[in-house]
Amino acid sequence: MTNQTKASDFIRDIIAQDRKANKNEGRVITRFPPEPNGYLHIGHAKSICLNFEVAKENNGRCHLRFDDTNPTKEEEEYVQSIKEDVRWLGYDWGEHLFFASDYFDKLYEYGVHLIKTGKAYVCDLTADEIREYRGTLTEPGKESPYRKRSMAENLDLYERMRTGEFPDGTRVLRAKIDMASGNLNMRDPVIYRILHASHHRTGDSWCIYPMYDYTHPISDAVENISHSLCTLEFEDHRPLYDWTLDNLPVACHPQQIEFARLNLSFTVVSKRKLLRLVNEGFVDGWDDPRMPTLSGIRRRGYTPEAIRNFCERIGVAKRDSTVDVALLEHTVREDLNNRAPRSMAVLRPLKVVIENYPEGRVEELDAQNHPGNPDMGTRKVPFSRELYVERDDFMEEPPKKFYRLTPGREVRFRYAYFIKCERVVKDDKTGEIIELRCTYDSESRGGSAPDGRKVKATIHWVSAAHAIPAEIRLYDRLFVTENPEADKEKDFIENINSKSLEILTECRLEPSLANAAPGSLYQFERQGYFCADSKDSAAEKLVFNRTVTLRDSWAKIKGRGKS
RNA sequence: UGGGGCGUCGUCAAGUGGUAAAGACACAGGACUUUGACUCCUGCAUCGGAGGUUCGAAUCCUCCCGCCCCAGCCA
């Protein structure tokens, strides 16, 4: 809470030095440049947080710019979801919303400029030929036969490309750089291609579209970006980024700096793979709570604060790395522990009858909404003769260290009484335990006995007559392997966790949960953090998603016994 | 075999020649506990390897090894 020192990183260090040297008059402007061709995921969150936070720390600003130069892949729907997700994460681009397509006229004119200065030419080679001429990683390329075209001819052809005279793929505009460069990106890269496709913003006004490598530096320069942060795979593109700006009459030359993208254990984030999960029905959609998309994570119950905190803790560096999902889970628990009100929910009910408790009697007991924060107040919870407890909280033949209910043992029912299990009722035929007959100590109301005796366990419960039914969806990691993509021979689909979703329909909740608003967050004591599903939960039929379990040291002890 | 990067605890990640190599997560112990939660204590790396420079190196030099990215008219 106090003056927390923000961890620095190499990018912040560079920016600090730049400001010290008064580069760009000390101004810091960054940008988050998504392509509107899919949903944002946790990997994008790293970039969003980096760009917006760095700007904020330096009294600068961060632009939201859609890199929409490929109309065949981009859609308005994605623009909307991206804006929503960035806002949800807690960032505001203010007036600075841009689209690369805003710059199409300028981009085209700059193409003319390059031709006039002998830095670009129209090439008639086919895509296959261009690939052949490009050479290989170890051999230099060959110059295109069209490389020496006259300026006049280039200008004419470029203009005619734009007016729609030529079919797709017949010609491109290329930068004239160096076919022998060790960097393939510098071997006369294509900067404009013909695409008779309708664009989500410019409609049919264009049939030629600029390439990323050409568009990005110019867009950055036009917006006066000071530091253009991108991921490692663009490191090879930096010479082209710089070449473009060095050969055009732009007023500013932003600095591209590359950092490592986020990889998360037990998770997959490539758009192509996420698309397969959706299309092949392994999940229910882009916002399925198991998806690493921001919309999925949000629906799961993660908070923006938790995500931001996570992004801050993972740091920013150049080394390829894979962050343990446990850290993400930790940051949600940390945040939810502070803010989520507590309540009691029985997921797998086991009937309990308190034999010495008067029939028909109901007591309203006081329960704290948050043991660590009295400001969150208290609530009443009804207690009666017939209750439900968690099946897992009873064992007829308990192993060592099992402290919960067991025949003859007394435990505390949270905020209620000391309860002792007297008898187990089983189904005659199946032998299944169907009910527990118990007694209570009327002196222990509230949960402590006047004689000072102790119990080892406190368990949660609900009153059978008052409990409200609900569906609870237990989500777990989507993959069972730490790196689902590790084995190149194997389809990552084979690593899917078949138990990533368990739907419980017989759950019973304490009555105070009756009007849980969609999206609201709770801790169901001893179980985990849950949120009312934003799509499916309604007053008539409550549906909760498990965001994350509580840390469970009992599970560890139990696990040891097994292996 | 070309070009560009990267190698510090199980996982992230500080460290930029000078006291016992931060911190977090994970893990392991323990305390506390009306959530086996939370909280709190404790423990947990000699820095990819080999040489060299230096009074002194994770930090400088040399060589070696390993990993990642690049041959879209995708971004």
XYZ file of N, CA and C in Angstrom, chain A residues 106-221:
348
model
N -1.996 8.436 -46.915
C -0.617 8.825 -46.660
C 0.346 7.713 -47.030
N -0.047 6.510 -46.693
C 0.796 5.347 -46.992
C 0.993 5.236 -48.505
N -0.087 5.482 -49.212
C -0.009 5.393 -50.677
C 0.947 6.473 -51.201
N 0.791 7.674 -50.704
C 1.643 8.780 -51.151
C 3.111 8.522 -50.835
N 3.344 7.932 -49.695
C 4.729 7.614 -49.346
C 5.296 6.574 -50.313
N 4.418 5.751 -50.839
C 4.848 4.760 -51.831
C 5.333 5.490 -53.073
N 4.583 6.530 -53.447
C 4.983 7.347 -54.597
C 6.357 7.965 -54.322
N 6.520 8.434 -53.113
C 7.791 9.047 -52.735
C 8.950 8.057 -52.879
N 8.728 6.857 -52.412
C 9.792 5.849 -52.513
C 10.139 5.562 -53.974
N 9.108 5.504 -54.805
C 9.360 5.251 -56.225
C 10.176 6.411 -56.808
N 9.765 7.614 -56.475
C 10.455 8.793 -57.020
C 11.907 8.890 -56.579
N 12.179 8.346 -55.401
C 13.563 8.421 -54.935
C 14.316 7.141 -55.283
N 13.696 6.336 -56.132
C 14.367 5.117 -56.581
C 14.478 4.044 -55.514
N 13.605 4.109 -54.484
C 13.691 3.145 -53.391
C 12.615 2.072 -53.467
N 11.772 2.144 -54.488
C 10.725 1.128 -54.599
C 10.377 0.919 -56.059
N 9.883 -0.276 -56.347
C 9.518 -0.586 -57.731
C 8.363 -1.570 -57.765
N 7.666 -1.536 -58.876
C 6.562 -2.467 -59.057
C 7.154 -3.739 -59.646
N 6.792 -4.866 -59.060
C 7.360 -6.137 -59.490
C 6.244 -7.043 -60.001
N 6.470 -7.653 -61.158
C 5.439 -8.497 -61.769
C 5.636 -9.988 -61.509
N 6.621 -10.316 -60.723
C 6.873 -11.724 -60.415
C 5.661 -12.301 -59.670
N 5.432 -13.582 -59.852
C 4.342 -14.215 -59.103
C 4.843 -14.460 -57.682
N 3.927 -14.832 -56.818
C 4.303 -15.085 -55.425
C 5.366 -16.180 -55.357
N 5.169 -17.205 -56.157
C 6.135 -18.304 -56.168
C 7.500 -17.837 -56.651
N 7.484 -17.034 -57.682
C 8.753 -16.524 -58.224
C 9.468 -15.641 -57.214
N 8.682 -14.837 -56.533
C 9.306 -13.961 -55.538
C 9.991 -14.812 -54.472
N 9.340 -15.886 -54.116
C 9.917 -16.764 -53.111
C 11.228 -17.364 -53.623
N 11.213 -17.816 -54.873
C 12.432 -18.380 -55.453
C 13.545 -17.349 -55.516
N 13.200 -16.190 -55.959
C 14.210 -15.136 -56.095
C 14.752 -14.688 -54.743
N 14.000 -14.950 -53.708
C 14.424 -14.463 -52.394
C 15.659 -15.208 -51.880
N 15.910 -16.395 -52.448
C 17.065 -17.157 -51.974
C 16.691 -17.935 -50.734
N 17.679 -18.397 -49.998
C 17.392 -19.175 -48.792
C 18.123 -18.531 -47.620
N 18.050 -19.218 -46.494
C 18.701 -18.677 -45.300
C 20.198 -18.533 -45.514
N 20.765 -19.454 -46.309
C 22.217 -19.448 -46.474
C 22.696 -18.913 -47.817
N 21.778 -18.825 -48.788
C 22.199 -18.288 -50.084
C 21.515 -16.956 -50.351
N 22.216 -16.044 -50.957
C 21.625 -14.743 -51.272
C 20.546 -14.883 -52.333
N 19.701 -13.858 -52.445
C 18.643 -13.901 -53.450
C 19.119 -13.317 -54.767
N 18.229 -13.371 -55.741
C 18.533 -12.790 -57.056
C 17.662 -11.553 -57.230
N 18.165 -10.621 -57.979
C 17.376 -9.410 -58.204
C 16.251 -9.683 -59.192
N 15.131 -9.096 -58.925
C 13.982 -9.247 -59.823
C 14.296 -8.562 -61.149
N 13.828 -9.157 -62.250
C 14.047 -8.531 -63.562
C 13.331 -7.175 -63.656
N 12.383 -6.926 -62.755
C 11.630 -5.666 -62.806
C 12.244 -4.586 -61.922
N 13.340 -4.957 -61.301
C 13.962 -4.063 -60.334
C 14.445 -2.751 -60.949
N 14.788 -2.817 -62.238
C 15.350 -1.624 -62.874
C 14.324 -0.831 -63.669
N 13.091 -1.088 -63.457
C 12.035 -0.350 -64.126
C 12.206 1.154 -63.940
N 11.775 1.888 -64.966
C 11.948 3.346 -64.864
C 10.975 3.919 -63.844
N 11.326 5.079 -63.374
C 10.475 5.729 -62.387
C 9.094 5.974 -62.977
N 9.073 6.410 -64.199
C 7.798 6.725 -64.844
C 6.918 5.476 -64.951
N 7.561 4.390 -65.358
C 6.781 3.163 -65.502
C 6.267 2.702 -64.130
N 7.118 2.786 -63.126
C 6.715 2.403 -61.779
C 5.533 3.226 -61.283
N 5.637 4.510 -61.516
C 4.572 5.412 -61.089
C 3.252 5.046 -61.775
N 3.365 4.809 -63.064
C 2.179 4.455 -63.854
C 1.558 3.154 -63.360
N 2.395 2.149 -63.197
C 1.904 0.843 -62.747
C 1.309 0.906 -61.330
N 1.974 1.627 -60.487
C 1.525 1.751 -59.082
C 0.132 2.394 -59.070
N 0.009 3.439 -59.833
C -1.273 4.121 -59.944
C -2.357 3.167 -60.478
N -1.987 2.383 -61.475
C -2.968 1.471 -62.072
C -3.279 0.294 -61.137
N -2.325 -0.047 -60.310
C -2.618 -1.063 -59.286
C -3.737 -0.534 -58.393
N -3.602 0.708 -58.052
C -4.569 1.303 -57.138
C -5.949 1.445 -57.760
N -5.993 1.764 -59.034
C -7.294 1.972 -59.669
C -7.998 0.666 -60.008
N -7.338 -0.445 -59.745
C -8.049 -1.712 -59.899
C -7.893 -2.384 -61.242
N -6.923 -1.951 -61.993
C -6.744 -2.512 -63.330
C -6.248 -3.956 -63.315
N -5.523 -4.319 -62.259
C -4.915 -5.657 -62.243
C -5.549 -6.598 -61.217
N -5.599 -7.857 -61.571
C -6.142 -8.836 -60.626
C -5.222 -9.078 -59.426
N -5.785 -9.664 -58.394
C -5.017 -9.993 -57.190
C -3.770 -10.793 -57.544
N -2.710 -10.464 -56.886
C -1.512 -11.283 -57.012
C -0.666 -11.053 -58.249
N -1.108 -10.169 -59.110
C -0.347 -9.999 -60.346
C 0.857 -9.077 -60.209
N 0.765 -8.162 -59.307
C 1.876 -7.234 -59.128
C 1.959 -6.789 -57.670
N 3.139 -6.387 -57.268
C 3.306 -5.825 -55.914
C 4.257 -4.637 -56.004
N 4.207 -3.836 -54.965
C 5.207 -2.770 -54.865
C 6.247 -3.300 -53.889
N 7.503 -3.173 -54.265
C 8.568 -3.670 -53.400
C 9.559 -2.576 -53.051
N 10.107 -2.684 -51.878
C 11.164 -1.752 -51.486
C 12.435 -2.262 -52.152
N 13.269 -1.357 -52.607
C 14.511 -1.760 -53.257
C 15.633 -1.648 -52.222
N 16.000 -2.776 -51.654
C 17.003 -2.700 -50.585
C 18.230 -3.532 -50.933
N 18.200 -4.826 -50.593
C 19.421 -5.604 -50.828
C 19.103 -7.091 -50.899
N 19.119 -7.626 -52.107
C 18.774 -9.036 -52.284
C 19.825 -9.983 -51.706
N 20.936 -9.457 -51.293
C 21.981 -10.328 -50.752
C 22.065 -10.230 -49.232
N 21.186 -9.457 -48.645
C 21.242 -9.279 -47.189
C 21.081 -10.601 -46.444
N 21.782 -10.721 -45.355
C 21.658 -11.918 -44.531
C 20.280 -11.925 -43.875
N 19.689 -10.766 -43.787
C 18.362 -10.623 -43.206
C 17.320 -10.676 -44.329
N 16.562 -11.755 -44.360
C 15.625 -11.939 -45.452
C 14.611 -10.800 -45.584
N 14.338 -10.155 -44.462
C 13.377 -9.064 -44.512
C 13.854 -7.896 -45.361
N 15.135 -7.855 -45.597
C 15.704 -6.744 -46.367
C 15.861 -7.072 -47.849
N 15.482 -8.315 -48.227
C 15.614 -8.685 -49.649
C 14.400 -8.187 -50.419
N 14.407 -6.893 -50.676
C 13.330 -6.249 -51.432
C 11.932 -6.686 -50.976
N 11.586 -6.398 -49.745
C 10.291 -6.813 -49.202
C 9.103 -6.193 -49.935
N 8.044 -6.954 -49.998
C 6.803 -6.450 -50.593
C 6.228 -5.423 -49.624
N 5.812 -4.282 -50.155
C 5.186 -3.310 -49.247
C 3.718 -3.021 -49.594
N 3.320 -3.388 -50.802
C 1.909 -3.241 -51.180
C 1.495 -4.432 -52.012
N 0.322 -4.954 -51.759
C -0.173 -6.032 -52.594
C -1.574 -5.689 -53.054
N -1.971 -6.355 -54.161
C -3.308 -6.107 -54.699
C -4.266 -7.084 -54.036
N -5.333 -6.545 -53.483
C -6.321 -7.371 -52.793
C -7.694 -6.763 -53.057
N -8.422 -7.355 -53.930
C -9.761 -6.831 -54.205
C -10.675 -7.350 -53.110
N -10.547 -6.756 -51.954
C -11.349 -7.204 -50.819
C -11.918 -5.990 -50.116
N -13.084 -6.191 -49.550
C -13.751 -5.096 -48.866
C -13.215 -4.984 -47.441
N -12.864 -3.771 -47.064
C -12.272 -3.532 -45.755
C -13.336 -3.098 -44.756
N -13.194 -3.546 -43.524
C -14.240 -3.238 -42.538
C -14.429 -1.758 -42.259
N -13.469 -0.937 -42.640
C -13.649 0.490 -42.419
C -13.628 1.301 -43.712
N -12.791 0.887 -44.658
C -12.693 1.701 -45.882
C -13.521 1.130 -47.022
N -14.232 0.049 -46.724
C -15.108 -0.517 -47.739
C -14.353 -0.921 -48.987
N -14.826 -0.431 -50.130
C -14.190 -0.813 -51.387
C -13.343 0.298 -51.977
N -12.980 1.255 -51.160
C -12.201 2.344 -51.762
C -10.773 1.958 -52.120
N -10.324 0.829 -51.579
C -8.980 0.405 -51.945
C -8.966 -1.033 -52.452
N -8.060 -1.288 -53.379
C -7.882 -2.679 -53.800
C -6.409 -3.031 -53.682
N -5.636 -2.102 -53.121
C -4.258 -2.442 -52.777
C -4.112 -2.118 -51.290
N -3.407 -2.980 -50.588
C -3.251 -2.786 -49.146
C -1.783 -2.898 -48.758
N -1.354 -2.024 -47.845
C 0.052 -2.009 -47.435
C 0.370 -3.161 -46.479
N 1.604 -3.578 -46.477
C 2.045 -4.656 -45.598
C 2.417 -4.097 -44.221
N 2.422 -4.988 -43.259
C 2.743 -4.610 -41.886
C 4.080 -3.866 -41.758
N 5.122 -4.449 -42.354
C 6.454 -3.866 -42.189
C 6.569 -2.434 -42.694
N 5.723 -2.112 -43.630
C 5.725 -0.769 -44.200
C 4.786 0.139 -43.406
N 3.656 -0.402 -43.049
C 2.617 0.356 -42.354
C 2.987 0.728 -40.915
N 3.562 -0.241 -40.245
C 3.791 -0.032 -38.816
C 4.715 1.147 -38.472
N 5.892 1.208 -39.080
C 6.765 2.335 -38.747
C 6.142 3.680 -39.115
N 5.439 3.703 -40.239
C 4.842 4.975 -40.652
C 3.722 5.376 -39.694
N 2.904 4.401 -39.310
C 1.827 4.700 -38.360
C 2.418 5.233 -37.062
N 3.470 4.571 -36.598
C 4.129 5.018 -35.371
C 4.622 6.458 -35.520
N 5.238 6.729 -36.658
C 5.796 8.067 -36.878
C 4.693 9.116 -36.957
